[in-house]
XYZ file of C-alpha atoms in Angstrom:
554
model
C 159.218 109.985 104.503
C 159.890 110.587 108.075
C 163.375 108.637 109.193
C 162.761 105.767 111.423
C 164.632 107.637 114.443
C 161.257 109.435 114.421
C 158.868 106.529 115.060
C 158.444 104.069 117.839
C 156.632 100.815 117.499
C 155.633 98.651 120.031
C 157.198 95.340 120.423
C 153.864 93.596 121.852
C 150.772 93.401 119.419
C 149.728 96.925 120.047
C 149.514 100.324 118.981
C 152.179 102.671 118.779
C 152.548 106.079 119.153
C 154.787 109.081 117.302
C 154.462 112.432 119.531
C 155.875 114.789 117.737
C 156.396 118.662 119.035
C 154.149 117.497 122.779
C 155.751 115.771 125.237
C 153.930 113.287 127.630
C 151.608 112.059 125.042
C 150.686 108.338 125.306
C 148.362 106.206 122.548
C 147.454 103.694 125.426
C 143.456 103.287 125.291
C 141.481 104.607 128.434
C 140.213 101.985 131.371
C 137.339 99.204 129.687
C 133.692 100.009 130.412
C 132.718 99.344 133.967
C 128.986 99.351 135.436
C 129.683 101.046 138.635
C 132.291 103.531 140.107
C 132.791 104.933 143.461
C 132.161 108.445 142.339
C 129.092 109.314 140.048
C 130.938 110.447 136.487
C 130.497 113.739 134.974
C 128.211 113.844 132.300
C 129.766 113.669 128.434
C 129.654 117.055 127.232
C 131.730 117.004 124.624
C 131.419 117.084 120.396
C 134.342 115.648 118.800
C 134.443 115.630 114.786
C 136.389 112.778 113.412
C 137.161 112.795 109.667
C 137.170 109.386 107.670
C 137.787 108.472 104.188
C 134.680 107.655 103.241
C 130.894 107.029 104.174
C 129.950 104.093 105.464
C 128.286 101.114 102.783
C 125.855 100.693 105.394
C 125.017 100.400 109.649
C 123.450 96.714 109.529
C 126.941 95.219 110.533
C 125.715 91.770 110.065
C 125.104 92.972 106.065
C 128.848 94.483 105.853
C 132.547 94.059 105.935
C 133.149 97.595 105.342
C 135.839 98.806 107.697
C 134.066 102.526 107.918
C 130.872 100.914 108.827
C 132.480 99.232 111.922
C 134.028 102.258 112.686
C 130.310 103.783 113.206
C 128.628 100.428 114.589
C 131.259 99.749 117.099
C 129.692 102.752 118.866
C 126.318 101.999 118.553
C 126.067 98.058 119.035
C 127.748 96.016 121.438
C 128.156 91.550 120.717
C 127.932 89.169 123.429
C 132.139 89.769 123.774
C 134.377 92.347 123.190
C 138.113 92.347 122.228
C 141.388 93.877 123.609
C 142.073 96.610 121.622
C 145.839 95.659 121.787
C 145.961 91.454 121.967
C 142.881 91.115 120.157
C 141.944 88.122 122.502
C 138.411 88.350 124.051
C 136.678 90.077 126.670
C 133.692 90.101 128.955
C 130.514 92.901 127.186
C 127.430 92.317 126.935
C 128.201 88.220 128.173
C 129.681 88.740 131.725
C 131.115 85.106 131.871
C 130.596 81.813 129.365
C 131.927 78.334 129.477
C 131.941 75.650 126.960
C 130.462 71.854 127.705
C 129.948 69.219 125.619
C 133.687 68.732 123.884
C 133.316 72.262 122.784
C 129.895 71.931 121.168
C 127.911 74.131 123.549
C 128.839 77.420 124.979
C 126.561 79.256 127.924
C 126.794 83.080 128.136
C 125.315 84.787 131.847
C 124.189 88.330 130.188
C 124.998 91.191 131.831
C 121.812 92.706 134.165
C 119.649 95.514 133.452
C 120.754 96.387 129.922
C 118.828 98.257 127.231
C 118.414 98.692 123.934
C 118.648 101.978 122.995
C 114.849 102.220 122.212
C 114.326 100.912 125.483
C 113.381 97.173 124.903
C 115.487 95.015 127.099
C 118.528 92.524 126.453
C 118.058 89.638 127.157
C 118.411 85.681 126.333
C 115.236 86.060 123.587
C 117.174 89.045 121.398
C 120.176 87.613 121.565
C 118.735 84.309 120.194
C 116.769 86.548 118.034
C 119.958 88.086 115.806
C 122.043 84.525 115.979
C 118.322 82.926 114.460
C 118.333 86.116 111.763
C 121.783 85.421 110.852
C 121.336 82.117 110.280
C 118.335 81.662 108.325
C 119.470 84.904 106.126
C 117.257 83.991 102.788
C 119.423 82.945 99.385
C 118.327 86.128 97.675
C 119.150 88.255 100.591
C 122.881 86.801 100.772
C 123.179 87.473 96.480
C 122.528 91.316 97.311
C 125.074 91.571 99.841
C 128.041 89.512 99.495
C 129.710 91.638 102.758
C 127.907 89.014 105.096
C 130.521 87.466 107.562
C 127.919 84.950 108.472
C 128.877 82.189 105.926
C 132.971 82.704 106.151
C 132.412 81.892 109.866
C 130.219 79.515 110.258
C 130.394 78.310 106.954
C 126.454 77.652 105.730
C 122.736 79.242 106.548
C 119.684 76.917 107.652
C 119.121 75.861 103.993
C 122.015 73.734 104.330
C 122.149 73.223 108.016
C 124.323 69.865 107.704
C 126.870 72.303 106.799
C 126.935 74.561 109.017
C 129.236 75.095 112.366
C 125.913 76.890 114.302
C 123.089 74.729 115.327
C 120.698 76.604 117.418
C 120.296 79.112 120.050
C 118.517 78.608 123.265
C 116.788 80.545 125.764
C 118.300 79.025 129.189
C 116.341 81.759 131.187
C 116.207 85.827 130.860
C 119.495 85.708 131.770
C 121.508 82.794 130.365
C 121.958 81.686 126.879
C 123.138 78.825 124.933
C 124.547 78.413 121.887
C 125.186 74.888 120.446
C 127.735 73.773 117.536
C 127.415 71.192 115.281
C 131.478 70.707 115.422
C 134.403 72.074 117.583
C 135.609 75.544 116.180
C 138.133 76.502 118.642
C 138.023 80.234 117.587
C 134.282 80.631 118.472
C 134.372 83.339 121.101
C 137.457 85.040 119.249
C 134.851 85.124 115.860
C 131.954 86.478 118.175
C 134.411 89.676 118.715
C 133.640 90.633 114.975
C 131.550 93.690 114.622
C 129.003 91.495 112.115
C 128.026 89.632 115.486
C 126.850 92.871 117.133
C 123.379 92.597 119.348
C 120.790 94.482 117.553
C 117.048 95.324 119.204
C 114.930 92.721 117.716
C 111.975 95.040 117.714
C 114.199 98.005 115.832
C 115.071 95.053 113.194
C 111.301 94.034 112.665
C 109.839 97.528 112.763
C 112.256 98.842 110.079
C 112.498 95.618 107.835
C 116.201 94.869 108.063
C 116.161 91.533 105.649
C 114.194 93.965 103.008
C 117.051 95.769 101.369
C 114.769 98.424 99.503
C 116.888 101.602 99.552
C 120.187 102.577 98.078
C 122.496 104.867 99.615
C 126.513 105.530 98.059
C 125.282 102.983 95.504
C 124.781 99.927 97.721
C 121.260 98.675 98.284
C 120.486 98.476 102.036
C 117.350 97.779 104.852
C 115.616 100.961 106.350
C 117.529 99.528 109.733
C 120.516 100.022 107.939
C 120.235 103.640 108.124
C 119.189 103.813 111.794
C 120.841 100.730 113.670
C 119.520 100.561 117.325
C 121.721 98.444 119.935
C 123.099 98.439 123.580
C 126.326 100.681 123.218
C 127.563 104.338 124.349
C 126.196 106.237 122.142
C 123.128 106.207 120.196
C 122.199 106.905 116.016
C 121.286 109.870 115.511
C 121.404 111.361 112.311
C 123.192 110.730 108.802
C 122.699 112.968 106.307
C 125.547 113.665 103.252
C 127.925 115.897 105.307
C 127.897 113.958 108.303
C 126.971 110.857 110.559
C 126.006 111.665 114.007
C 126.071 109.935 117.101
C 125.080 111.063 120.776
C 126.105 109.428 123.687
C 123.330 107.236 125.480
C 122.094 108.148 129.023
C 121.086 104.728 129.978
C 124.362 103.661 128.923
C 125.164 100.458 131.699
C 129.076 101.231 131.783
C 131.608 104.105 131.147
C 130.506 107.207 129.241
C 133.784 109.094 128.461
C 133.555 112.796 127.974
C 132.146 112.937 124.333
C 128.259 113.953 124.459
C 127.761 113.939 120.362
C 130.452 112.373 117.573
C 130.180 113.658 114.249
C 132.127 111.478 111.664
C 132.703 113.708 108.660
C 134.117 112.287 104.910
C 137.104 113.443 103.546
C 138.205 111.285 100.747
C 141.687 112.016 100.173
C 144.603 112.182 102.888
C 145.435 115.972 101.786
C 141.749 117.305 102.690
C 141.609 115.343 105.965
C 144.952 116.696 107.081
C 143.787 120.298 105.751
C 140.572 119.858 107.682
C 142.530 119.225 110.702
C 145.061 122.588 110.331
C 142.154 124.375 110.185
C 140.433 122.861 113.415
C 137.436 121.829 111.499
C 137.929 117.587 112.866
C 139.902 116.387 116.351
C 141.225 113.547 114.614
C 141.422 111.656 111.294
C 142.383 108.101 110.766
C 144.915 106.837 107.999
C 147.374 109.039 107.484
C 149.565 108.826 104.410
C 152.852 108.455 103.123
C 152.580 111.536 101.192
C 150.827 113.383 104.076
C 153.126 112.292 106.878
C 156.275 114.660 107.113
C 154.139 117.313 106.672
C 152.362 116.594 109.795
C 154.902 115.959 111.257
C 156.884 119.451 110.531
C 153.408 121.210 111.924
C 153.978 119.160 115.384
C 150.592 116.896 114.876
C 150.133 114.361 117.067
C 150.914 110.571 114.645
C 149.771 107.159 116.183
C 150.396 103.920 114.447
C 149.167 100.744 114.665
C 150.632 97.355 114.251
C 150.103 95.512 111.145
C 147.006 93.615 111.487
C 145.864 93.973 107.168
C 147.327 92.797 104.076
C 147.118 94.210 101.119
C 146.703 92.302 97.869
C 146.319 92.033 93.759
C 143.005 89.665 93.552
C 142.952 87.537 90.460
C 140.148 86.008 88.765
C 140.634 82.901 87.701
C 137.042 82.809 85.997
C 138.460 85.070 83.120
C 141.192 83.266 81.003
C 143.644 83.268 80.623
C 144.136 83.696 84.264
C 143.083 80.074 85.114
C 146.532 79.211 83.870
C 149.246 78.653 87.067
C 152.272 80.209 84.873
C 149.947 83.096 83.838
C 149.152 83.806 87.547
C 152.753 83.226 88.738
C 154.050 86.084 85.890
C 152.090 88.389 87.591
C 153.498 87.903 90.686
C 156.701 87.720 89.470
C 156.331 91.285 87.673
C 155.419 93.059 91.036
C 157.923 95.141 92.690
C 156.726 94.839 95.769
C 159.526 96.898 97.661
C 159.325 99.863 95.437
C 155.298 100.050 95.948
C 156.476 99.684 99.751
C 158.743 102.805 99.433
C 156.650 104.848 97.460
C 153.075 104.891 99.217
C 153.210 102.700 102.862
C 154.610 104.175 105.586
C 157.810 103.550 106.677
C 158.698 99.699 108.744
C 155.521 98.549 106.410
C 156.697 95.290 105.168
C 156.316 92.738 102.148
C 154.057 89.825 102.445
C 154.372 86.785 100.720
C 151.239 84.947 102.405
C 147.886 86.005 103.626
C 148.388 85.744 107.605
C 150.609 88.455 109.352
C 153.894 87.253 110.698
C 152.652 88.349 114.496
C 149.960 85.087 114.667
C 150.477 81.937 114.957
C 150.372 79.685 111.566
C 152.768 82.328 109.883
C 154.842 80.851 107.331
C 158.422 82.000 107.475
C 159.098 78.721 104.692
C 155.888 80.365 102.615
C 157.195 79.941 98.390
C 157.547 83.354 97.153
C 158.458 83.909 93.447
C 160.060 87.658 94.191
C 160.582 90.304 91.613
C 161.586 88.386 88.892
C 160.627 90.610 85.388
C 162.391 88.801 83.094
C 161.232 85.497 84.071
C 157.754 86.696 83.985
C 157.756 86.749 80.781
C 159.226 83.549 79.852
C 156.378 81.802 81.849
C 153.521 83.960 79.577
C 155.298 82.709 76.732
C 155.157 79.022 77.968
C 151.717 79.622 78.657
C 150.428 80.963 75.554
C 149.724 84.313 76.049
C 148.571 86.397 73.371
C 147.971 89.983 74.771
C 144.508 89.220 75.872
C 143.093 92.031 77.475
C 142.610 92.028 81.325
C 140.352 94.425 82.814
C 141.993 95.719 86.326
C 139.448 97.151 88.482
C 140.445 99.935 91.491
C 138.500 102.224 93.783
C 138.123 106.012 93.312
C 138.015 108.359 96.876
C 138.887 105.934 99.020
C 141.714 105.005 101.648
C 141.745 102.091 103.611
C 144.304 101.129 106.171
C 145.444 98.056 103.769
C 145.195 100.782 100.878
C 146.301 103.948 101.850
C 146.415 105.635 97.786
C 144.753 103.093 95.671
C 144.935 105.100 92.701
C 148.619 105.912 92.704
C 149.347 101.737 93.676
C 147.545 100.808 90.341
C 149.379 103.140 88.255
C 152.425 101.784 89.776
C 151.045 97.600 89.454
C 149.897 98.583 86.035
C 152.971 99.642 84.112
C 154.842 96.671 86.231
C 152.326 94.733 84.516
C 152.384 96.197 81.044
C 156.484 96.481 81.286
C 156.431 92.020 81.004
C 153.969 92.022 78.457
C 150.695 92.384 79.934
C 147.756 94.203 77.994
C 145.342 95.990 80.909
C 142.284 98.190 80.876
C 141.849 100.206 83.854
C 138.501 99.956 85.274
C 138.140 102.610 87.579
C 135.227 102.627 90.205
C 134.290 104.892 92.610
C 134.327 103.148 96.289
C 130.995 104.372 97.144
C 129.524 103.430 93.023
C 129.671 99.975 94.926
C 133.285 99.128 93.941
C 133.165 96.130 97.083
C 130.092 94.809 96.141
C 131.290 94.355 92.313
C 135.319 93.021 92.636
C 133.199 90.057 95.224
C 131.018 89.129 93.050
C 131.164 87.342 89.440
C 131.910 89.381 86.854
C 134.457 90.105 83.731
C 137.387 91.927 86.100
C 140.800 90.119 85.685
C 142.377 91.545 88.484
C 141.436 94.216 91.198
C 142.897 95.917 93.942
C 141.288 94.975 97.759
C 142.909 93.751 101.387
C 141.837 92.486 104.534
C 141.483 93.939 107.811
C 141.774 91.378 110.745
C 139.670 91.840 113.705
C 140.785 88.979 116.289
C 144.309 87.310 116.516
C 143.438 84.151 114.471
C 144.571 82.716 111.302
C 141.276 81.961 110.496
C 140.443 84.912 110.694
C 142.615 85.800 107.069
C 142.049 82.337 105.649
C 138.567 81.375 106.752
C 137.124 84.168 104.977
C 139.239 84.957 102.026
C 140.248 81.313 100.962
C 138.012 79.050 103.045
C 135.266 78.275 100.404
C 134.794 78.983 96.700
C 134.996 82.686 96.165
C 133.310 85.045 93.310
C 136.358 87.209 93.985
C 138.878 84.991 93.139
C 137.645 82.037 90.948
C 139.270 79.910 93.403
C 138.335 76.245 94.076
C 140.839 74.321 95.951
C 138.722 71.657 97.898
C 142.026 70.424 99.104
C 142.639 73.943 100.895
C 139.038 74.280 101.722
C 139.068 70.872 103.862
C 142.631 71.774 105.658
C 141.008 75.269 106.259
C 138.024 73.574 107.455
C 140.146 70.284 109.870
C 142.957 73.759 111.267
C 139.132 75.553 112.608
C 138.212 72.341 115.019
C 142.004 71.662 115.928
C 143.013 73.012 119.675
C 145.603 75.602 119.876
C 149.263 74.563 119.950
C 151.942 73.052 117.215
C 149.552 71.010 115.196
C 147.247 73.644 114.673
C 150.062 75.975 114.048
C 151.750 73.650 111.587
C 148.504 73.444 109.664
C 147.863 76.821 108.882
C 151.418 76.901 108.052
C 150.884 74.506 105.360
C 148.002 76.255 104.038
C 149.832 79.428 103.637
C 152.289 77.275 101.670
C 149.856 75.923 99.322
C 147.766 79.101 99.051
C 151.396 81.039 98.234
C 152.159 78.141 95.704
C 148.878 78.529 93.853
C 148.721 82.268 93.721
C 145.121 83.032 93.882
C 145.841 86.595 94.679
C 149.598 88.173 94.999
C 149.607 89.790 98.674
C 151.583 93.178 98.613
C 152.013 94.278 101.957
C 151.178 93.998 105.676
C 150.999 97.846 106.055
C 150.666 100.148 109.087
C 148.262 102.428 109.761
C 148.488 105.724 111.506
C 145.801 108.505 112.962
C 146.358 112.017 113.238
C 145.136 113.903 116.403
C 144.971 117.447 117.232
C 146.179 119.494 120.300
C 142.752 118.740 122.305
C 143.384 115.008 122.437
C 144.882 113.570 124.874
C 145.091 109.983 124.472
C 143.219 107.857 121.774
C 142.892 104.179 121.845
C 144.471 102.704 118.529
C 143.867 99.179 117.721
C 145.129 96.891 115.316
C 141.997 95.517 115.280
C 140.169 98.441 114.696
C 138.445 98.331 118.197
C 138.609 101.743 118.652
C 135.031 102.949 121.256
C 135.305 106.611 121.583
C 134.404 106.533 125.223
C 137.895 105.298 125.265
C 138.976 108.461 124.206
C 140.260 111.012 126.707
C 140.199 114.633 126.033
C 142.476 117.667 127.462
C 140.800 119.300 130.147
């Protein structure tokens, strides 16, 4: 590992930067989109390769919570706000201005003017009521096939159950102007528009090419003709994806800032030692999570290293629909077997820290008072032995070729978990699954798994934003059922922002921690690797990374 002397990290809630061997070097993101400048801009004639650790599961964001997919529809689609790359609050995009009326229950948007799709249909008020309308009357059968759908963790229920549900309708004010209306206050509303799964698609592109029909099957998920060819408002436009390679090229009726880069080529490279090979050899400009393992050798070669704040957790999901992990003592011996710090020191990079609750410690409704058992081996197994256990077997699922920025080796951190596990006297089958065999799709939904290996990336500074999706309502993933949890989860969403609200998601931490429906690991950082011919590249905690942003040597 590189010694901390080497790295700087920012104070604020953004990203940092590690220049190593190139002075002057700066990981502060480029000016935000603007619609008119006093001299006309050069055209983008650049190609820039960036390598990734996987393809995407699909480029319907609404259908997703892949963080490889956003990484390809952030370019293409554009929602009705955007978010600071480094405070993760919201922005002015496609919406130019909003207010709220009605004691938070209606919110009008003013659209931005003369804006395309990118097959040349308009925005407007009609298409954007068009995708919240899609969204919300998603069909049962639709929502079985693809549990990724950020839809019900936000808003909490579709039109079958509209009583429910936080959305109530969209209306068409005039071309222009929009209105959507709530059924209750949900005072992160415009910070949970930010998400990429609220992206603006063309209407017409989503009837033409069936996008509720999910009748192909690419990297084992099953997914809509539309997601294989999304079609929005943003820089650059879809233009091919074949199994090298997904292409974009930047759009010419574009209504804001272009950048430099004509065509973007995001290339898979599924482990951290043929990404950083791939960028020796000048084959990609750039490649995103970097690697314990990976990092001092980068840094001896003079590579350009910039981290990002923690804004993921990693975590050890438990299923409490397989016994005998419905048991509390069974559940708090596995937490109590995990070494936390020495998985830490062996595969995060360095200032990564331990979590003991779901929500980072930079937002509000952190915990500092959370219950955490600690490394406590022995112990562990004097609570399976007050609870009965017998050796049952307990299938532990992890993903194959693939790196996440909350799981930067997965394979190496279940070896590691599973002889913890085995060392107090559990009995585990590895069930190994390759990420792109549909290894998300299968640790969400019901099934025989005992425990599995996942995290959570946030993309806006909200608690909700960890809790609300991962522990708001029952989960397949977990087995978890706390209505009790669910309701406070449910009362923290409609409270305004100061000390109450604060000191409710505090207590939910508290009683998620105490319950141990999953044992978080680690709030790690993540890190990119640029070569020579970047300049400056805009690395976000929240993963809002638009390459337009990105500024190139001349």
């Amino acid at each position: 590992m590189a010694s901390n002397k080497m790295r700087r990290l920012s104070i604020q809630f953004g990203a940092a930067l590690l220049a190593v061997g190139l002075a002057g070097c700066t990981g502060m993101p480029g000016p935000a989109p603007s619609s008119s400048t006093t001299n006309s801009p050069a055209e983008p004639s650049e190609t820039f390769n960036f390598g990734t650790a996987s393809m995407p599961l699909g480029l319907d964001p609404a259908m997703t919570a892949d963080s490889e997919s956003y990484r390809v529809t952030r370019q293409v689609l554009e929602g009705l706000v955007g978010v600071d790359g480094e405070t993760g609050q919201t922005t002015p995009l496609l919406a130019t201005e909003w207010k709220d009326s009605n004691k938070g229950l209606s919110y009008d948007f003013k659209l931005r003017s003369d804006v395309t799709f990118h097959d040349g249909t308009p925005l407007d008020a009609t298409a954007v009521c068009a995708n919240f309308n899609r969204w919300f009357t998603f069909p049962e059968d639709l929502r079985k096939q693809a549990p990724g759908i950020s839809f019900q963790s936000v808003f909490k229920a579709y039109s079958d159950q509209p009583v429910f549900s936080i959305f109530k309708d969209c209306k068409v004010v005039s071309a222009s102007d929009v209105r959507i209306n709530l059924t209750r206050p949900f005072t992160g509303f415009l910070q949970a528009l930010t998400l990429p799964a609220f992206a603006i698609s063309s209407p017409a592109a989503l009837e033409a090419q069936k996008a509720n029909v999910l009748d192909q099957v690419r990297n084992g998920q099953a997914i809509s003709s539309y997601a294989s060819h999304p079609v929005g408002t943003g820089p650059y436009v879809f233009t091919e994806w074949d199994e090298k390679k997904i292409t974009l090229s930047s759009y010419n009726g574009y209504w804001g800032n272009r950048g430099q880069i004509a065509t973007i080529n995001f290339i898979p490279y599924d482990r951290a030692e043929s990404r950083q090979q791939a960028l020796l050899d000048n084959k990609i400009d750039a490649y995103d999570l970097v690697t314990s393992g990976t990092f001092d050798q980068l840094v001896k070669k003079g590579v350009q290293i910039i981290q990002r704040d923690p804004f993921s957790v990693m975590y050890l999901g438990i299923n409490q629909a397989v016994a005998p992990l419905e048991k509390p003592e069974v559940r708090q011996a596995i937490e109590m077997a995990i070494d936390k710090e020495a998985l830490i020191r062996k595969f995060f990079i360095d200032n990564t820290s331990q979590a003991s609750q779901f929500v980072p410690p930079k937002l509000s409704g952190f915990n500092n008072n959370a219950p955490s058992l600690g490394y406590n081996p022995e112990k562990a197994k004097e609570l399976l032995k007050k609870a009965g256990y017998k050796g049952e077997e307990l299938k532990f699922y992890y993903p194959l070729n693939a790196t996440r920025a909350y799981m930067p080796t997965p394979e190496k951190i279940y070896a590691e978990i599973s002889r913890q596990l085995v060392a107090v006297g559990f009995n585990i089958k590895p069930v190994p699954i390759d990420w792109e065999d549909g290894y998300l799709q299968r640790v969400q939904s019901a099934g025989d798994r005992g425990l599995h290996l996942l995290g959570w990336n946030g993309s806006y500074a909200d608690a909700d934003n960890f809790l609300g999706p991962l522990f708001g309502e029952t989960r397949a993933e977990f087995g978890y059922a706390d209505s009790e949890v669910f309701h406070k989860i449910e009362r923290a969403r409609a409270m305004p922002e100061g000390d109450d609200r604060n000191a409710q998601y505090q207590s939910i931490n508290a009683e998620i921690a105490a319950s141990v429906p999953a044992v978080p690991i680690a709030f790690p950082i993540s890190a990119l690797a640029l070569s020579n011919k970047v300049e400056s590249y805009p690395a976000s905690p929240v993963l809002n990374e638009v390459f337009t942003n990105v500024r190139l040597k001349p």
